[in-house]
Coordinates of N, CA and C and ligand atoms in Angstrom, one line a residue:
M1 N 139.3 320.6 292.8 CA 139.3 321.9 293.5 C 140.0 321.8 294.9
L2 N 140.8 322.8 295.1 CA 141.5 322.9 296.4 C 140.6 322.9 297.6
N3 N 140.8 322.1 298.5 CA 140.0 322.1 299.7 C 140.6 322.9 300.8
L4 N 139.9 324.0 301.1 CA 140.4 324.9 302.2 C 139.8 324.5 303.5
K5 N 140.5 323.8 304.3 CA 140.0 323.3 305.5 C 140.0 324.3 306.7
H6 N 141.1 325.0 306.7 CA 141.3 325.9 307.9 C 141.7 327.3 307.3
I7 N 140.8 328.3 307.6 CA 141.1 329.7 307.2 C 141.3 330.5 308.5
A8 N 142.4 331.3 308.5 CA 142.7 332.2 309.6 C 142.6 333.6 309.2
I9 N 142.0 334.5 310.0 CA 141.8 335.9 309.6 C 142.4 336.9 310.6
I10 N 143.2 337.8 310.1 CA 143.6 339.0 310.9 C 142.6 340.1 310.6
M11 N 141.7 340.3 311.6 CA 140.6 341.2 311.4 C 141.0 342.6 311.7
D12 N 141.7 343.2 310.7 CA 142.2 344.5 310.9 C 141.3 345.6 310.3
G13 N 141.4 346.8 310.8 CA 140.7 348.0 310.3 C 139.5 348.4 311.0
N14 N 139.2 347.8 312.2 CA 138.0 348.2 312.9 C 138.1 349.6 313.4
G15 N 139.3 350.0 314.0 CA 139.5 351.3 314.5 C 139.3 352.4 313.5
R16 N 139.9 352.2 312.3 CA 139.8 353.2 311.3 C 138.4 353.2 310.7
W17 N 137.7 352.1 310.7 CA 136.3 352.1 310.2 C 135.5 353.0 311.1
G18 N 135.7 352.8 312.4 CA 135.0 353.7 313.4 C 135.3 355.1 313.2
K19 N 136.6 355.4 313.2 CA 137.0 356.8 313.1 C 136.5 357.5 311.9
E20 N 136.5 356.8 310.8 CA 136.1 357.4 309.5 C 134.6 357.7 309.5
R21 N 133.9 357.1 310.4 CA 132.4 357.3 310.5 C 132.1 358.2 311.7
G22 N 133.1 358.9 312.3 CA 132.8 359.7 313.4 C 132.4 358.9 314.6
L23 N 132.8 357.7 314.7 CA 132.5 356.8 315.8 C 133.8 356.6 316.6
T24 N 133.7 355.8 317.7 CA 134.9 355.5 318.4 C 135.5 354.2 317.8
R25 N 136.8 354.0 318.2 CA 137.4 352.8 317.8 C 136.7 351.6 318.3
S26 N 136.2 351.7 319.6 CA 135.5 350.5 320.1 C 134.2 350.2 319.4
Q27 N 133.5 351.3 318.9 CA 132.3 351.0 318.0 C 132.7 350.3 316.8
G28 N 134.0 350.6 316.3 CA 134.5 349.8 315.2 C 134.7 348.3 315.5
H29 N 135.1 348.1 316.8 CA 135.3 346.7 317.2 C 133.9 346.0 317.3
Y30 N 132.9 346.7 317.7 CA 131.6 346.2 317.8 C 131.1 345.8 316.4
A31 N 131.3 346.7 315.4 CA 131.0 346.4 314.0 C 131.8 345.2 313.5
G32 N 133.0 345.1 314.0 CA 133.9 343.9 313.6 C 133.3 342.6 314.1
A33 N 132.7 342.7 315.4 CA 132.1 341.5 315.9 C 130.9 341.1 315.1
Q34 N 130.2 342.0 314.6 CA 129.0 341.7 313.7 C 129.5 341.1 312.4
A35 N 130.6 341.7 311.9 CA 131.1 341.1 310.6 C 131.5 339.7 310.8
M36 N 132.1 339.4 312.0 CA 132.6 338.1 312.3 C 131.4 337.1 312.1
E37 N 130.2 337.5 312.5 CA 129.1 336.6 312.4 C 128.8 336.2 311.0
K38 N 128.9 337.2 310.1 CA 128.7 336.9 308.6 C 129.7 336.0 308.1
I39 N 130.9 336.1 308.6 CA 132.0 335.2 308.2 C 131.8 333.8 308.7
I40 N 131.3 333.7 310.0 CA 131.0 332.4 310.5 C 129.9 331.7 309.6
D41 N 128.8 332.5 309.3 CA 127.8 331.9 308.5 C 128.3 331.5 307.1
A42 N 129.2 332.3 306.5 CA 129.7 332.0 305.2 C 130.6 330.7 305.3
S43 N 131.3 330.6 306.4 CA 132.3 329.5 306.5 C 131.5 328.2 306.6
I44 N 130.3 328.2 307.3 CA 129.5 327.0 307.4 C 129.0 326.7 306.0
E45 N 128.5 327.7 305.4 CA 128.0 327.5 304.0 C 129.0 326.9 303.1
M46 N 130.3 327.4 303.2 CA 131.4 326.9 302.3 C 132.0 325.6 302.8
D47 N 131.5 325.1 303.9 CA 132.0 323.8 304.4 C 133.5 323.9 304.8
I48 N 133.9 325.1 305.3 CA 135.2 325.3 305.9 C 135.1 324.6 307.3
K49 N 136.2 323.9 307.7 CA 136.1 323.2 309.0 C 136.5 324.0 310.2
I50 N 137.5 324.9 309.9 CA 138.1 325.6 311.1 C 138.3 327.1 310.6
L51 N 137.8 328.0 311.5 CA 138.0 329.4 311.3 C 138.7 330.0 312.5
T52 N 139.9 330.4 312.3 CA 140.7 331.1 313.4 C 140.6 332.6 313.2
L53 N 140.2 333.3 314.3 CA 140.0 334.7 314.2 C 140.9 335.4 315.2
Y54 N 141.7 336.3 314.7 CA 142.7 337.1 315.6 C 141.9 338.2 316.3
A55 N 141.5 337.9 317.5 CA 140.6 338.8 318.2 C 141.3 339.7 319.2
F56 N 142.5 339.3 319.7 CA 143.3 340.2 320.6 C 144.7 339.7 320.5
S57 N 145.6 340.6 320.1 CA 147.0 340.2 320.0 C 147.8 340.6 321.3
S58 N 148.9 339.9 321.5 CA 149.7 340.2 322.7 C 150.2 341.7 322.6
E59 N 150.2 342.3 321.4 CA 150.6 343.7 321.2 C 149.5 344.6 321.5
N60 N 148.3 344.1 321.5 CA 147.1 345.0 321.7 C 147.0 345.6 323.1
W61 N 147.8 345.1 324.1 CA 147.7 345.7 325.5 C 148.2 347.1 325.5
S62 N 149.0 347.6 324.5 CA 149.4 348.9 324.5 C 148.4 349.9 323.9
R63 N 147.2 349.5 323.6 CA 146.2 350.4 323.1 C 145.6 351.2 324.3
P64 N 144.9 352.3 324.0 CA 144.3 353.1 325.2 C 143.5 352.2 326.1
K65 N 143.5 352.5 327.4 CA 142.9 351.6 328.4 C 141.4 351.3 328.1
D66 N 140.7 352.4 327.7 CA 139.3 352.2 327.3 C 139.1 351.1 326.3
E67 N 139.9 351.2 325.3 CA 139.8 350.2 324.2 C 140.2 348.8 324.6
V68 N 141.2 348.7 325.5 CA 141.6 347.4 326.0 C 140.4 346.8 326.8
N69 N 139.9 347.7 327.7 CA 138.7 347.2 328.5 C 137.6 346.8 327.6
Y70 N 137.3 347.5 326.6 CA 136.2 347.2 325.7 C 136.5 345.8 325.1
L71 N 137.7 345.6 324.6 CA 138.0 344.3 323.9 C 138.0 343.1 324.9
M72 N 138.3 343.4 326.2 CA 138.3 342.4 327.2 C 136.8 342.0 327.5
N73 N 135.9 343.0 327.4 CA 134.5 342.7 327.8 C 133.7 342.1 326.6
L74 N 134.2 342.3 325.4 CA 133.5 341.8 324.3 C 133.2 340.3 324.3
P75 N 134.2 339.5 324.6 CA 133.8 338.1 324.7 C 132.8 337.8 325.8
V76 N 132.9 338.5 326.9 CA 131.9 338.3 328.0 C 130.5 338.5 327.5
K77 N 130.3 339.7 326.9 CA 128.9 340.0 326.4 C 128.5 339.1 325.2
Y78 N 129.5 339.0 324.3 CA 129.2 338.4 323.0 C 128.9 336.9 323.2
L79 N 129.8 336.2 323.9 CA 129.7 334.8 324.1 C 128.4 334.4 324.9
K80 N 128.1 335.2 325.9 CA 126.9 334.9 326.7 C 125.7 335.0 325.8
Q81 N 125.7 336.0 325.0 CA 124.5 336.1 324.1 C 124.5 335.0 323.0
K82 N 125.7 334.6 322.5 CA 125.7 333.8 321.3 C 125.8 332.3 321.6
L83 N 126.1 331.9 322.9 CA 126.3 330.5 323.2 C 125.1 329.6 322.8
P84 N 123.9 330.0 323.1 CA 122.8 329.1 322.7 C 122.7 328.9 321.2
E85 N 123.0 329.9 320.4 CA 123.0 329.8 319.0 C 124.2 328.9 318.5
F86 N 125.4 329.0 319.1 CA 126.5 328.2 318.8 C 126.1 326.7 319.0
M87 N 125.4 326.5 320.1 CA 125.0 325.1 320.5 C 124.1 324.6 319.4
R88 N 123.1 325.4 319.1 CA 122.1 325.0 318.1 C 122.8 324.7 316.7
R89 N 123.8 325.5 316.4 CA 124.4 325.3 315.1 C 125.6 324.3 315.1
N90 N 125.8 323.7 316.3 CA 126.8 322.6 316.4 C 128.3 323.2 316.2
I91 N 128.4 324.5 316.6 CA 129.7 325.2 316.5 C 130.6 324.9 317.7
K92 N 131.8 324.6 317.5 CA 132.7 324.3 318.6 C 133.7 325.4 318.8
I93 N 133.8 326.0 320.0 CA 134.7 327.1 320.2 C 136.0 326.6 320.8
L94 N 137.1 327.2 320.3 CA 138.4 327.0 320.9 C 139.0 328.3 321.1
V95 N 140.0 328.3 322.0 CA 140.7 329.6 322.3 C 142.2 329.3 322.2
T96 N 142.9 330.1 321.4 CA 144.4 330.0 321.2 C 145.0 331.2 321.8
G97 N 146.0 331.0 322.8 CA 146.7 332.2 323.3 C 146.9 332.0 324.8
N98 N 147.5 333.1 325.4 CA 147.8 333.0 326.8 C 146.6 333.5 327.6
T99 N 145.7 332.6 327.9 CA 144.5 333.0 328.6 C 144.7 333.2 330.1
E100 N 145.9 332.8 330.6 CA 146.1 333.0 332.1 C 146.3 334.4 332.4
A101 N 146.8 335.2 331.4 CA 147.0 336.7 331.7 C 145.8 337.6 331.5
L102 N 144.6 337.0 331.4 CA 143.4 337.8 331.1 C 142.7 338.1 332.3
P103 N 141.9 339.2 332.3 CA 141.0 339.4 333.5 C 140.1 338.1 333.7
E104 N 139.8 337.9 334.9 CA 139.0 336.6 335.3 C 137.7 336.5 334.5
S105 N 137.0 337.6 334.4 CA 135.7 337.5 333.7 C 135.9 337.1 332.2
T106 N 137.0 337.6 331.6 CA 137.2 337.3 330.2 C 137.6 335.8 330.1
S107 N 138.5 335.4 330.9 CA 139.0 334.0 330.7 C 137.8 333.0 331.1
K108 N 137.0 333.4 332.1 CA 135.9 332.5 332.4 C 134.9 332.4 331.3
A109 N 134.6 333.5 330.6 CA 133.6 333.5 329.5 C 134.2 332.7 328.4
L110 N 135.5 332.8 328.1 CA 136.1 332.0 327.0 C 136.1 330.5 327.4
Q111 N 136.5 330.2 328.6 CA 136.5 328.8 329.1 C 135.2 328.2 329.0
K112 N 134.2 328.9 329.5 CA 132.8 328.4 329.5 C 132.3 328.0 328.1
S113 N 132.6 328.9 327.2 CA 132.1 328.6 325.8 C 132.9 327.4 325.2
V114 N 134.2 327.3 325.6 CA 135.0 326.1 325.1 C 134.4 324.8 325.7
M115 N 134.1 324.9 327.0 CA 133.6 323.7 327.7 C 132.2 323.3 327.2
E116 N 131.3 324.3 327.1 CA 130.0 323.9 326.7 C 129.9 323.4 325.3
T117 N 130.8 323.9 324.4 CA 130.7 323.4 323.0 C 131.6 322.3 322.7
E118 N 132.2 321.7 323.7 CA 133.3 320.7 323.6 C 132.9 319.5 322.7
N119 N 131.6 319.1 322.8 CA 131.2 317.9 322.1 C 130.6 318.2 320.7
N120 N 130.5 319.5 320.4 CA 130.0 319.8 319.0 C 131.0 319.4 318.0
N121 N 130.5 319.1 316.8 CA 131.5 318.6 315.8 C 131.2 319.3 314.4
G122 N 130.6 320.5 314.5 CA 130.5 321.3 313.3 C 131.7 322.2 313.1
L123 N 131.5 323.4 312.6 CA 132.5 324.4 312.4 C 133.3 324.7 313.7
I124 N 134.6 324.7 313.6 CA 135.4 325.1 314.8 C 135.7 326.6 314.6
V125 N 135.3 327.4 315.6 CA 135.6 328.8 315.6 C 136.7 329.0 316.7
N126 N 137.9 329.3 316.3 CA 139.0 329.3 317.2 C 139.4 330.8 317.4
F127 N 139.2 331.3 318.6 CA 139.5 332.7 318.8 C 141.0 332.8 319.3
A128 N 141.8 333.5 318.5 CA 143.2 333.8 319.0 C 143.1 335.0 319.9
F129 N 143.2 334.8 321.2 CA 143.0 335.9 322.1 C 144.2 336.0 323.1
N130 N 144.7 337.2 323.2 CA 146.0 337.4 323.9 C 147.0 336.4 323.2
Y131 N 147.0 336.4 321.9 CA 147.9 335.6 321.2 C 149.1 336.3 320.5
G132 N 150.3 335.8 320.6 CA 151.4 336.3 319.9 C 152.2 335.1 319.3
G133 N 152.6 335.2 318.1 CA 153.3 334.0 317.5 C 154.6 333.8 318.2
R134 N 155.4 334.8 318.6 CA 156.6 334.6 319.2 C 156.4 334.0 320.6
D135 N 155.4 334.5 321.3 CA 155.1 334.0 322.6 C 154.7 332.5 322.5
D136 N 154.0 332.2 321.5 CA 153.5 330.8 321.3 C 154.8 329.9 321.1
I137 N 155.7 330.3 320.3 CA 156.9 329.5 320.1 C 157.7 329.4 321.4
L138 N 157.9 330.5 322.0 CA 158.7 330.6 323.3 C 158.1 329.7 324.4
Q139 N 156.8 329.8 324.6 CA 156.2 328.9 325.6 C 156.3 327.4 325.3
A140 N 156.3 327.1 324.0 CA 156.5 325.7 323.5 C 157.9 325.3 323.8
V141 N 158.9 326.2 323.5 CA 160.3 325.8 323.8 C 160.5 325.6 325.3
Q142 N 159.9 326.4 326.1 CA 160.0 326.3 327.6 C 159.5 324.9 328.0
K143 N 158.3 324.6 327.5 CA 157.7 323.3 327.9 C 158.5 322.1 327.4
V144 N 159.1 322.2 326.2 CA 160.0 321.2 325.7 C 161.2 321.0 326.6
I145 N 161.8 322.1 326.9 CA 163.0 322.0 327.8 C 162.6 321.4 329.2
Y146 N 161.5 321.8 329.7 CA 161.0 321.2 331.0 C 160.9 319.7 330.8
D147 N 160.2 319.2 329.8 CA 160.0 317.8 329.6 C 161.3 317.0 329.4
V148 N 162.3 317.7 328.7 CA 163.6 317.0 328.5 C 164.3 316.9 329.9
Q149 N 164.3 318.1 330.6 CA 165.0 318.1 331.9 C 164.4 317.1 332.9
K150 N 163.0 316.9 332.8 CA 162.4 315.9 333.7 C 162.5 314.5 333.2
N151 N 163.3 314.3 332.1 CA 163.5 313.0 331.5 C 162.2 312.4 331.0
N152 N 161.3 313.2 330.6 CA 160.0 312.7 330.0 C 160.3 312.4 328.5
M153 N 161.4 312.9 328.0 CA 161.7 312.6 326.6 C 163.2 313.0 326.3
E154 N 163.7 312.4 325.2 CA 165.1 312.7 324.8 C 165.1 313.9 323.9
L155 N 166.1 314.7 323.9 CA 166.2 315.9 323.0 C 166.1 315.5 321.5
D156 N 166.7 314.4 321.1 CA 166.6 314.0 319.7 C 165.2 313.5 319.3
Q157 N 164.3 313.4 320.2 CA 162.9 313.0 319.8 C 162.2 314.3 319.3
V158 N 162.7 315.5 319.6 CA 162.0 316.7 319.3 C 162.1 317.0 317.8
D159 N 161.1 316.6 317.1 CA 161.0 317.0 315.7 C 159.9 317.9 315.5
E160 N 159.6 318.3 314.2 CA 158.5 319.3 314.0 C 157.2 318.8 314.5
A161 N 156.9 317.5 314.2 CA 155.6 317.0 314.6 C 155.4 317.0 316.1
L162 N 156.5 316.7 316.8 CA 156.4 316.7 318.3 C 156.3 318.2 318.8
F163 N 157.1 319.1 318.2 CA 157.1 320.5 318.7 C 155.7 321.1 318.5
Q164 N 155.1 320.7 317.4 CA 153.7 321.2 317.1 C 152.8 320.9 318.2
Q165 N 153.0 319.8 318.9 CA 152.1 319.4 320.0 C 152.3 320.3 321.3
Y166 N 153.3 321.2 321.3 CA 153.5 322.1 322.4 C 152.9 323.5 322.1
L167 N 152.5 323.7 320.9 CA 152.0 325.0 320.5 C 150.5 325.2 321.0
Y168 N 150.1 326.5 321.2 CA 148.7 326.7 321.6 C 147.7 326.1 320.7
T169 N 148.1 325.9 319.4 CA 147.2 325.4 318.4 C 147.3 323.9 318.3
K170 N 147.8 323.2 319.3 CA 148.2 321.8 319.1 C 147.1 320.9 318.5
E171 N 145.9 321.2 318.8 CA 144.8 320.2 318.3 C 144.4 320.6 316.8
L172 N 145.0 321.6 316.2 CA 144.5 322.0 314.9 C 145.6 321.9 313.8
P173 N 145.1 321.6 312.6 CA 146.0 321.6 311.5 C 146.4 323.0 311.1
D174 N 147.5 323.2 310.4 CA 148.0 324.6 310.1 C 146.9 325.2 309.1
P175 N 146.8 326.5 309.2 CA 145.8 327.2 308.2 C 146.3 327.0 306.8
D176 N 145.3 326.7 305.9 CA 145.6 326.7 304.5 C 145.7 328.1 303.9
L177 N 144.9 329.0 304.5 CA 144.9 330.4 304.0 C 144.8 331.3 305.2
V178 N 145.7 332.4 305.1 CA 145.6 333.4 306.1 C 145.2 334.7 305.4
I179 N 144.1 335.3 305.9 CA 143.6 336.5 305.2 C 143.8 337.7 306.2
R180 N 144.3 338.8 305.7 CA 144.4 340.0 306.5 C 143.6 341.1 305.8
T181 N 142.6 341.7 306.5 CA 141.9 342.8 306.0 C 142.5 344.1 306.4
G182 N 142.0 345.2 305.9 CA 142.5 346.5 306.4 C 143.7 347.2 305.7
G183 N 144.2 346.5 304.7 CA 145.2 347.2 303.9 C 146.6 346.9 304.1
E184 N 147.0 346.5 305.4 CA 148.4 346.3 305.7 C 148.8 344.9 305.2
K185 N 150.0 344.8 304.8 CA 150.5 343.5 304.2 C 151.6 342.9 305.1
R186 N 151.2 342.6 306.3 CA 152.2 342.0 307.3 C 151.5 340.9 308.1
I187 N 152.3 340.0 308.7 CA 151.7 338.9 309.5 C 151.5 339.4 310.9
S188 N 152.3 340.4 311.4 CA 152.1 341.0 312.7 C 152.0 340.0 313.8
N189 N 153.0 339.1 313.9 CA 153.1 338.2 315.0 C 151.9 337.2 315.1
F190 N 151.2 337.0 314.0 CA 150.1 336.0 314.0 C 150.8 334.6 313.9
L191 N 150.1 333.5 313.8 CA 150.5 332.1 313.7 C 151.9 331.9 313.0
L192 N 153.0 332.3 313.6 CA 154.3 332.4 312.9 C 154.7 331.0 312.4
W193 N 154.7 330.0 313.4 CA 155.1 328.7 313.0 C 154.1 328.0 312.1
Q194 N 152.8 328.3 312.4 CA 151.7 327.6 311.7 C 151.5 328.1 310.3
C195 N 151.9 329.3 310.0 CA 151.6 329.8 308.6 C 152.8 329.7 307.7
S196 N 153.7 328.9 308.1 CA 154.9 328.7 307.2 C 154.6 328.4 305.8
L197 N 153.6 327.6 305.6 CA 153.3 327.1 304.2 C 151.9 327.6 303.7
S198 N 151.3 328.5 304.5 CA 149.9 328.9 304.1 C 149.9 329.9 303.0
E199 N 148.8 329.9 302.2 CA 148.6 331.0 301.3 C 148.3 332.2 302.0
L200 N 148.7 333.4 301.5 CA 148.4 334.7 302.2 C 147.5 335.5 301.2
Y201 N 146.5 336.1 301.8 CA 145.6 337.0 301.0 C 145.4 338.3 301.8
F202 N 145.6 339.4 301.1 CA 145.4 340.7 301.7 C 144.3 341.5 301.0
S203 N 143.4 342.0 301.9 CA 142.3 342.8 301.3 C 142.4 344.2 301.9
D204 N 142.1 345.2 301.1 CA 142.1 346.6 301.6 C 140.9 346.9 302.4
V205 N 139.9 346.1 302.3 CA 138.6 346.4 303.0 C 138.8 346.3 304.5
Y206 N 138.2 347.3 305.3 CA 138.2 347.2 306.7 C 137.4 346.0 307.2
F207 N 137.8 345.4 308.3 CA 137.1 344.2 308.6 C 135.6 344.3 308.8
P208 N 135.1 345.4 309.4 CA 133.6 345.5 309.5 C 132.9 345.5 308.2
D209 N 133.6 345.8 307.1 CA 132.9 345.7 305.8 C 133.2 344.4 305.1
F210 N 134.0 343.5 305.7 CA 134.3 342.2 305.1 C 133.1 341.4 305.2
N211 N 132.8 340.6 304.1 CA 131.6 339.9 304.1 C 131.7 338.6 303.3
E212 N 130.6 337.9 303.2 CA 130.6 336.6 302.5 C 131.2 336.6 301.1
E213 N 130.8 337.7 300.3 CA 131.2 337.8 299.0 C 132.8 337.9 298.9
L214 N 133.3 338.8 299.8 CA 134.7 339.0 299.8 C 135.5 337.8 300.3
L215 N 134.9 337.0 301.2 CA 135.5 335.8 301.6 C 135.6 334.8 300.5
K216 N 134.5 334.7 299.7 CA 134.4 333.8 298.6 C 135.5 334.2 297.5
R217 N 135.6 335.6 297.3 CA 136.6 336.1 296.4 C 138.0 335.6 296.8
A218 N 138.3 335.8 298.1 CA 139.6 335.4 298.5 C 139.9 333.9 298.3
V219 N 138.9 333.1 298.6 CA 139.0 331.6 298.4 C 139.2 331.3 296.9
R220 N 138.4 332.0 296.1 CA 138.5 331.7 294.6 C 139.9 332.1 294.1
E221 N 140.4 333.2 294.6 CA 141.7 333.7 294.1 C 142.8 332.6 294.5
V222 N 142.7 332.2 295.7 CA 143.7 331.2 296.2 C 143.6 329.9 295.4
Q223 N 142.3 329.5 295.1 CA 142.1 328.3 294.4 C 142.7 328.4 292.9
E224 N 142.5 329.6 292.3 CA 143.1 329.8 291.0 C 144.6 329.8 291.1
R225 N 145.2 330.4 292.1 CA 146.7 330.4 292.3 C 147.1 329.0 292.3
K226 N 146.4 328.2 293.0 CA 146.9 326.8 293.2 C 146.7 326.0 291.9
S227 N 145.6 326.2 291.1 CA 145.5 325.5 289.9 C 146.5 325.9 288.9
V228 N 146.9 327.1 288.8 CA 148.0 327.6 287.9 C 149.3 326.9 288.3
H229 N 149.5 326.9 289.6 CA 150.7 326.3 290.1 C 150.8 324.8 289.8
H230 N 149.7 324.1 289.8 CA 149.7 322.7 289.6 C 150.0 322.4 288.1
I231 N 149.5 323.2 287.2 CA 149.7 323.0 285.8 C 151.2 323.2 285.4
S232 N 151.8 324.3 285.9 CA 153.2 324.6 285.5 C 154.2 323.7 286.1
Ligands
LIG1 C1 142.2 345.1 314.8 O1 141.7 346.3 314.3 C2 141.2 344.4 315.5 C3 141.2 344.1 316.8 C4 142.4 344.5 317.7 C5 140.1 343.4 317.5 C6 139.3 342.5 316.6 C7 138.1 342.0 317.4 C8 136.9 341.7 316.9 C9 136.6 341.9 315.5 C10 135.8 341.2 317.7 C11 136.2 340.0 318.6 C12 135.1 339.5 319.3 C13 135.1 338.4 320.2 C14 133.8 338.0 320.7 C15 136.3 337.7 320.6 P1 142.4 347.7 314.6 O2 141.9 348.2 315.9 O3 143.9 347.5 314.7 O4 142.0 348.6 313.5 P2 142.9 349.8 312.9 O5 144.1 349.1 312.2 O6 142.0 350.5 312.0 O7 143.4 350.6 314.1

């Protein structure tokens, strides 16, 4: 059976979920944060090692101000409340993205949870926050050029393995599976370099309604794809 070590999820459809219930888009994000917990539980149960969650993209800044503020405050409230539980459950938090451009309270909350859970060795929950795939590649190129110019290395040393060490996700293996909920079938500037060889799975379900059963269904389908592929 195919071992899925790293699953990455584009948690789309929160806004529409809210609107369709006569709620605000932000209430949709709140429901999304709750669905996230079910997915964390299911990942532990399924022995997945790394769960990357696209929580705020570099494109999301163009959303209405209220919504951006809400999304910036969500980690502050959520992580403060959840940190003791993450410790108890041996969950390690990582953050992938340009955290320097975040409001101080947001980056502090993220940093604190990364530091406090640093020595945990259970499920890794990696929040992609202010993340863009192009930005990731570009900042890596800039750092590579810097190191070459400073004579820290030769240009011909730069191969895929070395370049990977300059990406925001440097400490993580590439995702085996990328799931996008909410009906759209696009990568939308998510882990562009990292998902080159990943399986892709699209679900029409809005993220707040995504659950353990649907995650298992996605994993099953991908495992079936792989087993068919191996026979032929
Ligand atoms: C996309 O849905 C979702 C987001 C922009 C935010 C997702 C964030 C969470 C689920 C919670 C994150 C929580 C923490 C603690 C980091 P959308 O707004 O694009 O939905 P739409 O396509 O229906 O408009």
